[in-house]
PDB file of C-alpha atoms in Angstrom:
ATOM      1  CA  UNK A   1      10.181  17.590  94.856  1.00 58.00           C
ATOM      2  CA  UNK A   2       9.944  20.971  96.397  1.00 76.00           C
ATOM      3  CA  UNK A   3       7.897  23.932  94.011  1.00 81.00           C
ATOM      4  CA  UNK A   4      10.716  25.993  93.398  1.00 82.00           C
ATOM      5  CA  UNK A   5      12.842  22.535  92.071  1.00 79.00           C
ATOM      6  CA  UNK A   6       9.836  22.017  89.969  1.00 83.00           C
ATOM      7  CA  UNK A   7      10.126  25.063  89.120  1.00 89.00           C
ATOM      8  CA  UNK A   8      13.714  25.239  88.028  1.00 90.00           C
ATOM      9  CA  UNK A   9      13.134  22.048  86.435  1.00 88.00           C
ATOM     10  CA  UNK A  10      10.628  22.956  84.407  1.00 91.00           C
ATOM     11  CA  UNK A  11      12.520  26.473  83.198  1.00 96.00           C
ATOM     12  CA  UNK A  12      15.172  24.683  82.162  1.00 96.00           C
ATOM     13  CA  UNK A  13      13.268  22.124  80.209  1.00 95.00           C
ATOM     14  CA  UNK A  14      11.774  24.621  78.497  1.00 97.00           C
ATOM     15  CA  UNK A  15      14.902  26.583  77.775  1.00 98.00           C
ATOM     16  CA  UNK A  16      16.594  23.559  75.808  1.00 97.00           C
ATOM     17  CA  UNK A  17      13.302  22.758  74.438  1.00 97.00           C
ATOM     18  CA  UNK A  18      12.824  26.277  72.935  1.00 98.00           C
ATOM     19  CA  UNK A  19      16.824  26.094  72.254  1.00 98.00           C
ATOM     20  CA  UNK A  20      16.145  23.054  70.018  1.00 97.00           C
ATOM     21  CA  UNK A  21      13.044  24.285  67.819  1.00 97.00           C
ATOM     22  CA  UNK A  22      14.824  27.632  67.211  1.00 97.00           C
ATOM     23  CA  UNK A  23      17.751  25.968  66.072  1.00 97.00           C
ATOM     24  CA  UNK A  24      16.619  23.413  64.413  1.00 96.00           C
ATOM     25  CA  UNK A  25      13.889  25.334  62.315  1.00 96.00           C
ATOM     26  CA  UNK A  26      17.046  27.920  61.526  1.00 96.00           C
ATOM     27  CA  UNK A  27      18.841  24.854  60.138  1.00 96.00           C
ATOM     28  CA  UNK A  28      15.485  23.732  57.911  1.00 95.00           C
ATOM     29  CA  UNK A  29      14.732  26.757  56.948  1.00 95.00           C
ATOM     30  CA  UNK A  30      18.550  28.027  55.380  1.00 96.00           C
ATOM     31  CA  UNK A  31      20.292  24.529  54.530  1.00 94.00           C
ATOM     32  CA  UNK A  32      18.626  21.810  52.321  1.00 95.00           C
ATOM     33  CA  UNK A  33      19.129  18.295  53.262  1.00 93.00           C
ATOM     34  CA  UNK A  34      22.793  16.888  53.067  1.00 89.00           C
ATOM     35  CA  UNK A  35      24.621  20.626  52.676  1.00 91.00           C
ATOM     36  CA  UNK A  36      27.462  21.621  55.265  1.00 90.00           C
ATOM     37  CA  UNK A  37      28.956  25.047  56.226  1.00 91.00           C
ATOM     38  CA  UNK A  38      32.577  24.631  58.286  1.00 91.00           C
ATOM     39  CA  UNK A  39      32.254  26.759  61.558  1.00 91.00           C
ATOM     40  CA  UNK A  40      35.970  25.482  63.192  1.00 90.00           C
ATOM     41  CA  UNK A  41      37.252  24.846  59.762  1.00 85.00           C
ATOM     42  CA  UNK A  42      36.504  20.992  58.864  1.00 85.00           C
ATOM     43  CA  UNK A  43      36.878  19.746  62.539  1.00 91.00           C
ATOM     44  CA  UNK A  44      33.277  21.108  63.173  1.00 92.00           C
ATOM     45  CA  UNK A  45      30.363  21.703  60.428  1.00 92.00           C
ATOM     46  CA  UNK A  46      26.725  22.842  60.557  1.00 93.00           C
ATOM     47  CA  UNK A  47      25.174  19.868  58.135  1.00 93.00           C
ATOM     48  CA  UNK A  48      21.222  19.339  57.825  1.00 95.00           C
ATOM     49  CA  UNK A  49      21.112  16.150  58.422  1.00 91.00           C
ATOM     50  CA  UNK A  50      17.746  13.942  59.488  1.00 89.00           C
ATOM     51  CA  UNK A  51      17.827  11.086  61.374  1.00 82.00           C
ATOM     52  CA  UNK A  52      15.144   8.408  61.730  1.00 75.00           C
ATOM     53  CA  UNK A  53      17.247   6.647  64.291  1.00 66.00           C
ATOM     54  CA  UNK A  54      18.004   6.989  68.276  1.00 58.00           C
ATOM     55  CA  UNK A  55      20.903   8.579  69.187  1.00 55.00           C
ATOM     56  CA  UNK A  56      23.911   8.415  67.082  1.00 51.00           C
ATOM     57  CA  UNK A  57      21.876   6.928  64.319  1.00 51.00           C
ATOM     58  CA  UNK A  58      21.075   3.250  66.296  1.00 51.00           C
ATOM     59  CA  UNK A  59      17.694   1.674  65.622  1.00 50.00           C
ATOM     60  CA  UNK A  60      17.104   3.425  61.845  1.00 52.00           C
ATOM     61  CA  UNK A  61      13.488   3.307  60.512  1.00 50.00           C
ATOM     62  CA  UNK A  62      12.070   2.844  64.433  1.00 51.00           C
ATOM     63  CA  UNK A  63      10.164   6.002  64.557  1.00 52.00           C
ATOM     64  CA  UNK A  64       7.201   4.225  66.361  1.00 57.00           C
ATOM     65  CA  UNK A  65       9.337   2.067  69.141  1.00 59.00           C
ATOM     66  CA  UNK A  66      11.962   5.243  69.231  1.00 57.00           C
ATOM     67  CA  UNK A  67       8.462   8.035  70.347  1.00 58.00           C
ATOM     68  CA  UNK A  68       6.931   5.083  72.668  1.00 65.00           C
ATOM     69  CA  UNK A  69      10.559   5.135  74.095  1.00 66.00           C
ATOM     70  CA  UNK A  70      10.762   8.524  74.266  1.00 64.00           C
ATOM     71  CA  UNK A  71       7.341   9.264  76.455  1.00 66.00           C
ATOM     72  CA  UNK A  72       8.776   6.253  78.529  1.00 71.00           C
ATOM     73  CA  UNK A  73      12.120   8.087  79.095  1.00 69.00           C
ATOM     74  CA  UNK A  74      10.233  11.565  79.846  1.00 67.00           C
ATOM     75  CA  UNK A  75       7.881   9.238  82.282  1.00 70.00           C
ATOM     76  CA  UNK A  76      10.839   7.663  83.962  1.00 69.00           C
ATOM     77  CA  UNK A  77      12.803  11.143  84.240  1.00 68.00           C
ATOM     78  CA  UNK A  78      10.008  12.816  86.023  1.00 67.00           C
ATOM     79  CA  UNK A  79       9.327  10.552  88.543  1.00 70.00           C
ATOM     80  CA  UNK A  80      12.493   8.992  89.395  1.00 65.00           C
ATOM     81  CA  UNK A  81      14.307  11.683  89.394  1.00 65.00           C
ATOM     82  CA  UNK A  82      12.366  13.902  91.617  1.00 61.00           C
ATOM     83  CA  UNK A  83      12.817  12.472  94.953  1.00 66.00           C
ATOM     84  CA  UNK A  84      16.834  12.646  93.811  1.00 65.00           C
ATOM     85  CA  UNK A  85      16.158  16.736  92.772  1.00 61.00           C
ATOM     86  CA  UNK A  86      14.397  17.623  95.873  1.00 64.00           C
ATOM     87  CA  UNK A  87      17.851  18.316  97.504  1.00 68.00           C
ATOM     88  CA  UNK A  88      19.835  19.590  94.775  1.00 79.00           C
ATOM     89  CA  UNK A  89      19.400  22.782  92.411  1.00 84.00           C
ATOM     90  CA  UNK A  90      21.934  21.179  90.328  1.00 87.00           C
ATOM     91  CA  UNK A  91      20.592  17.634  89.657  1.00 84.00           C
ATOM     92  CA  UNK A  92      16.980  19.465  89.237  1.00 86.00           C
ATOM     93  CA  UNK A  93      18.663  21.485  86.513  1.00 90.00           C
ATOM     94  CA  UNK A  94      20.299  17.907  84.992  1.00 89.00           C
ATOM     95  CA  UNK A  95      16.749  16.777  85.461  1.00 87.00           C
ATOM     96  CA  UNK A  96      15.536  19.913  83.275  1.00 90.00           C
ATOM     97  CA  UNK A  97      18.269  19.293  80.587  1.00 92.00           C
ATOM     98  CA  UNK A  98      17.648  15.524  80.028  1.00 88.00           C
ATOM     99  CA  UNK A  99      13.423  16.328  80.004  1.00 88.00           C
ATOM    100  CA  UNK A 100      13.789  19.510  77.588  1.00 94.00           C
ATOM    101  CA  UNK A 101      16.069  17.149  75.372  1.00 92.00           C
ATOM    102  CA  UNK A 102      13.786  14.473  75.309  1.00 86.00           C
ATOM    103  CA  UNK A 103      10.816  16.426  74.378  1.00 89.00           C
ATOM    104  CA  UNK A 104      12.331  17.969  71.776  1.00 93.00           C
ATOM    105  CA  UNK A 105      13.530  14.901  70.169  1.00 89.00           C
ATOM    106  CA  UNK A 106       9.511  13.516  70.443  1.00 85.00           C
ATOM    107  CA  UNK A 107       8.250  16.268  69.152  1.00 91.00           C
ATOM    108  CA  UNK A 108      10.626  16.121  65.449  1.00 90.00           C
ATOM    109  CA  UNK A 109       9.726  11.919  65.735  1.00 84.00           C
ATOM    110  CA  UNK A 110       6.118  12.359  66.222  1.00 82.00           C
ATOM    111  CA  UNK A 111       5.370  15.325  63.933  1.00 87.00           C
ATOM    112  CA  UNK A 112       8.349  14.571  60.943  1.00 86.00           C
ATOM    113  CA  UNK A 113       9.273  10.680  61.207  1.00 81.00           C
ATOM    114  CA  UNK A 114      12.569  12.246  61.761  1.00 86.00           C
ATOM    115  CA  UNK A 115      14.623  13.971  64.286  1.00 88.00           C
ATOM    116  CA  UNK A 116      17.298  16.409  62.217  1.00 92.00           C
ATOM    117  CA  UNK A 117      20.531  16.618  63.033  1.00 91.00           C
ATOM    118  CA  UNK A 118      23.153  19.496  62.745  1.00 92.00           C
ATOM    119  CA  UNK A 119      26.300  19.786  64.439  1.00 92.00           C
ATOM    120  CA  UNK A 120      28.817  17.729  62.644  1.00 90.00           C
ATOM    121  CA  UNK A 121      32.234  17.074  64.561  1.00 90.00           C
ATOM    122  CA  UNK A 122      35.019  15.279  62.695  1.00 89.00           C
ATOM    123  CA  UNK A 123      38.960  14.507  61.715  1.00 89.00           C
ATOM    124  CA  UNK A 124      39.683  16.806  58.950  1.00 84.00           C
ATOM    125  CA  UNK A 125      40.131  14.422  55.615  1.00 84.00           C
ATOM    126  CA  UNK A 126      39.368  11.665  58.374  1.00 86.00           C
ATOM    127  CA  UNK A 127      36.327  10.104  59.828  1.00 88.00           C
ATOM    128  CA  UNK A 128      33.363  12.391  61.004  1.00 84.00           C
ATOM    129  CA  UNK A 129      31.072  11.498  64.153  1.00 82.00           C
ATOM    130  CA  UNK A 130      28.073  11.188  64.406  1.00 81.00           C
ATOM    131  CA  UNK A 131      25.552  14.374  63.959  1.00 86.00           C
ATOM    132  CA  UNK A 132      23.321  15.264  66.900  1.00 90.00           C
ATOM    133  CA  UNK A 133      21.643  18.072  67.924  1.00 93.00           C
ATOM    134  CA  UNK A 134      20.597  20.841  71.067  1.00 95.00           C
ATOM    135  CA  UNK A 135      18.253  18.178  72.617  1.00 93.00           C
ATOM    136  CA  UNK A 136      20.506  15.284  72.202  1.00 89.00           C
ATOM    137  CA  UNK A 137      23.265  17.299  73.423  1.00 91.00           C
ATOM    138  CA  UNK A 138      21.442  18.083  76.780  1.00 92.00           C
ATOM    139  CA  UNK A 139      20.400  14.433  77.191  1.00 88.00           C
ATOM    140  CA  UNK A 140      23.854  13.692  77.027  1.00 87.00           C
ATOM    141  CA  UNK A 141      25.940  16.544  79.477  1.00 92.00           C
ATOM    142  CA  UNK A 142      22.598  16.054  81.796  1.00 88.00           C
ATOM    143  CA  UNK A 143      23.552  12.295  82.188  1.00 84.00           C
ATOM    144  CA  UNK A 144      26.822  12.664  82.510  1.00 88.00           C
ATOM    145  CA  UNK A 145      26.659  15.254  84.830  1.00 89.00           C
ATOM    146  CA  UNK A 146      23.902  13.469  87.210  1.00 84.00           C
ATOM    147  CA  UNK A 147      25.784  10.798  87.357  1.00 84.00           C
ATOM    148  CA  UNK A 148      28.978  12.962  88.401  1.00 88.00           C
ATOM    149  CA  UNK A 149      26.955  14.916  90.989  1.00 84.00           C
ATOM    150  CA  UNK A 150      25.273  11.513  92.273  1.00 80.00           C
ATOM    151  CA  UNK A 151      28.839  10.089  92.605  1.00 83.00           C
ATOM    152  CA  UNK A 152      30.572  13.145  94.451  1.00 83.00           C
ATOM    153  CA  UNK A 153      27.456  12.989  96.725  1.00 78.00           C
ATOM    154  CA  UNK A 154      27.652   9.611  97.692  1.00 77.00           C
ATOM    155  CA  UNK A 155      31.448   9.856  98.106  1.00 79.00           C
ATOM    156  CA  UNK A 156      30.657  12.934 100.000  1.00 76.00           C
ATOM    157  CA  UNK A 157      28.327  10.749 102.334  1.00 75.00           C
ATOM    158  CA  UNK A 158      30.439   7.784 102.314  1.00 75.00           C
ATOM    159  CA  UNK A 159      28.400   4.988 100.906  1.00 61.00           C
ATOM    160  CA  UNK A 160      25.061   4.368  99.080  1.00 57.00           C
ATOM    161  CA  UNK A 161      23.163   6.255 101.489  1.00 48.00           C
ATOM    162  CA  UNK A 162      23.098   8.948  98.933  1.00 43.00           C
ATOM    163  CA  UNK A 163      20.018   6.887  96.927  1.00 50.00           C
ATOM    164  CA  UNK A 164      18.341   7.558  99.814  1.00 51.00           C
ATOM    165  CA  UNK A 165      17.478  11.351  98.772  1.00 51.00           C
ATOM    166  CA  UNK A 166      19.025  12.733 101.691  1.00 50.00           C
ATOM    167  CA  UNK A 167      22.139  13.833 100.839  1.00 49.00           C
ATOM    168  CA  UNK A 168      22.276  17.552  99.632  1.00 51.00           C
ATOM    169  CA  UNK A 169      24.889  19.528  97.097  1.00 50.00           C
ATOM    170  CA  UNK A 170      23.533  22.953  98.083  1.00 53.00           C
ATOM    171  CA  UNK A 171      26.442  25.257  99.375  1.00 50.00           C
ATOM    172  CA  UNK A 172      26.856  24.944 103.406  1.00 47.00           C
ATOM    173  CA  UNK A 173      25.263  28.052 103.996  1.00 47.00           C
ATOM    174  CA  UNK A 174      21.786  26.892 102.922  1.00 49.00           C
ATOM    175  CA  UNK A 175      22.044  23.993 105.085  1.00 48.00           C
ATOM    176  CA  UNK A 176      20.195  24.027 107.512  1.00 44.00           C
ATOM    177  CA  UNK A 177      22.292  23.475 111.034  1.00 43.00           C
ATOM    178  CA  UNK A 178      22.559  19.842 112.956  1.00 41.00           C
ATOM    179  CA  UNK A 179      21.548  19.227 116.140  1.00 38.00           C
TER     180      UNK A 179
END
């Protein structure tokens, strides 16, 4: 991966990272544990909530196995996924999202147990979703969208050659022309 990818990656990584601790710590600091306050009326609440479970509440009481996971996942993210970044700003930035998200999850697990939770999404007088937070959030849209962008540029190369790390999803005029 190029300096400047690094470079974006690492911005943005820090960006949801600093995203995360601001608003969680906002949520400790002015909600105790199990309160609510509707934002969209009841289809979407603020509710302190902590979770000592992966995503979505799987794997309860697995703080150990979930942090070993965790530096496993940031470990796998920055070295599989740079030789993929090194031709796109926009999977380096999907690289940022899903490494700022991670970290921020590891650091509630290894210094609380816990990861809390605050963004509450439900049917009003039905059932409510899970809670998750900034970091899971950007795990989740940074997946979803490098698997999008990894799609439209294999389609856009017709085939699997797009594994290959040669395909690019800069704009034409920063291409460099063929020969």
């Amino acid at each position: 991966m190029s300096r400047r990818r690094a470079i974006l990656v690492a911005i943005v990584a820090i960006a949801v990272f600093v995203a995360d601790r601001i608003t969680k710590i906002l949520v400790e600091s002015n909600m105790p544990v199990g309160s609510s306050i509707d934002v969209a009326g009841p289809w979407i609440r603020i509710s302190h909530v902590t979770n000592t479970g992966a995503a979505f509440g799987l794997l309860p009481e697995r703080t150990t196995l979930l942090s070993i996971l965790s530096v496993g996942a940031v470990f796998a993210i920055v070295f599989y996924y740079r030789r993929l970044a090194r031709d796109s700003r926009l999977i380096a930035a999907t690289l940022g999202m899903q490494l700022g998200g991670a970290i921020g999850n590891l650091v509630d697990r290894i210094g609380q147990g816990y990861v809390v939770d605050f963004v509450d999404v439900g049917l009003p007088g039905g059932p409510r979703f899970w809670s998750f937070n900034v970091a899971d959030s950007s795990i989740v849209v940074g997946i979803i969208a490098v698997t999008v962008l990894l799609w439209w540029q294999e389609r856009a190369r017709g085939g699997p050659a797009a594994m290959s790390g040669t395909a690019s999803l800069e704009p034409a005029s920063s291409a460099r022309p063929r020969e």
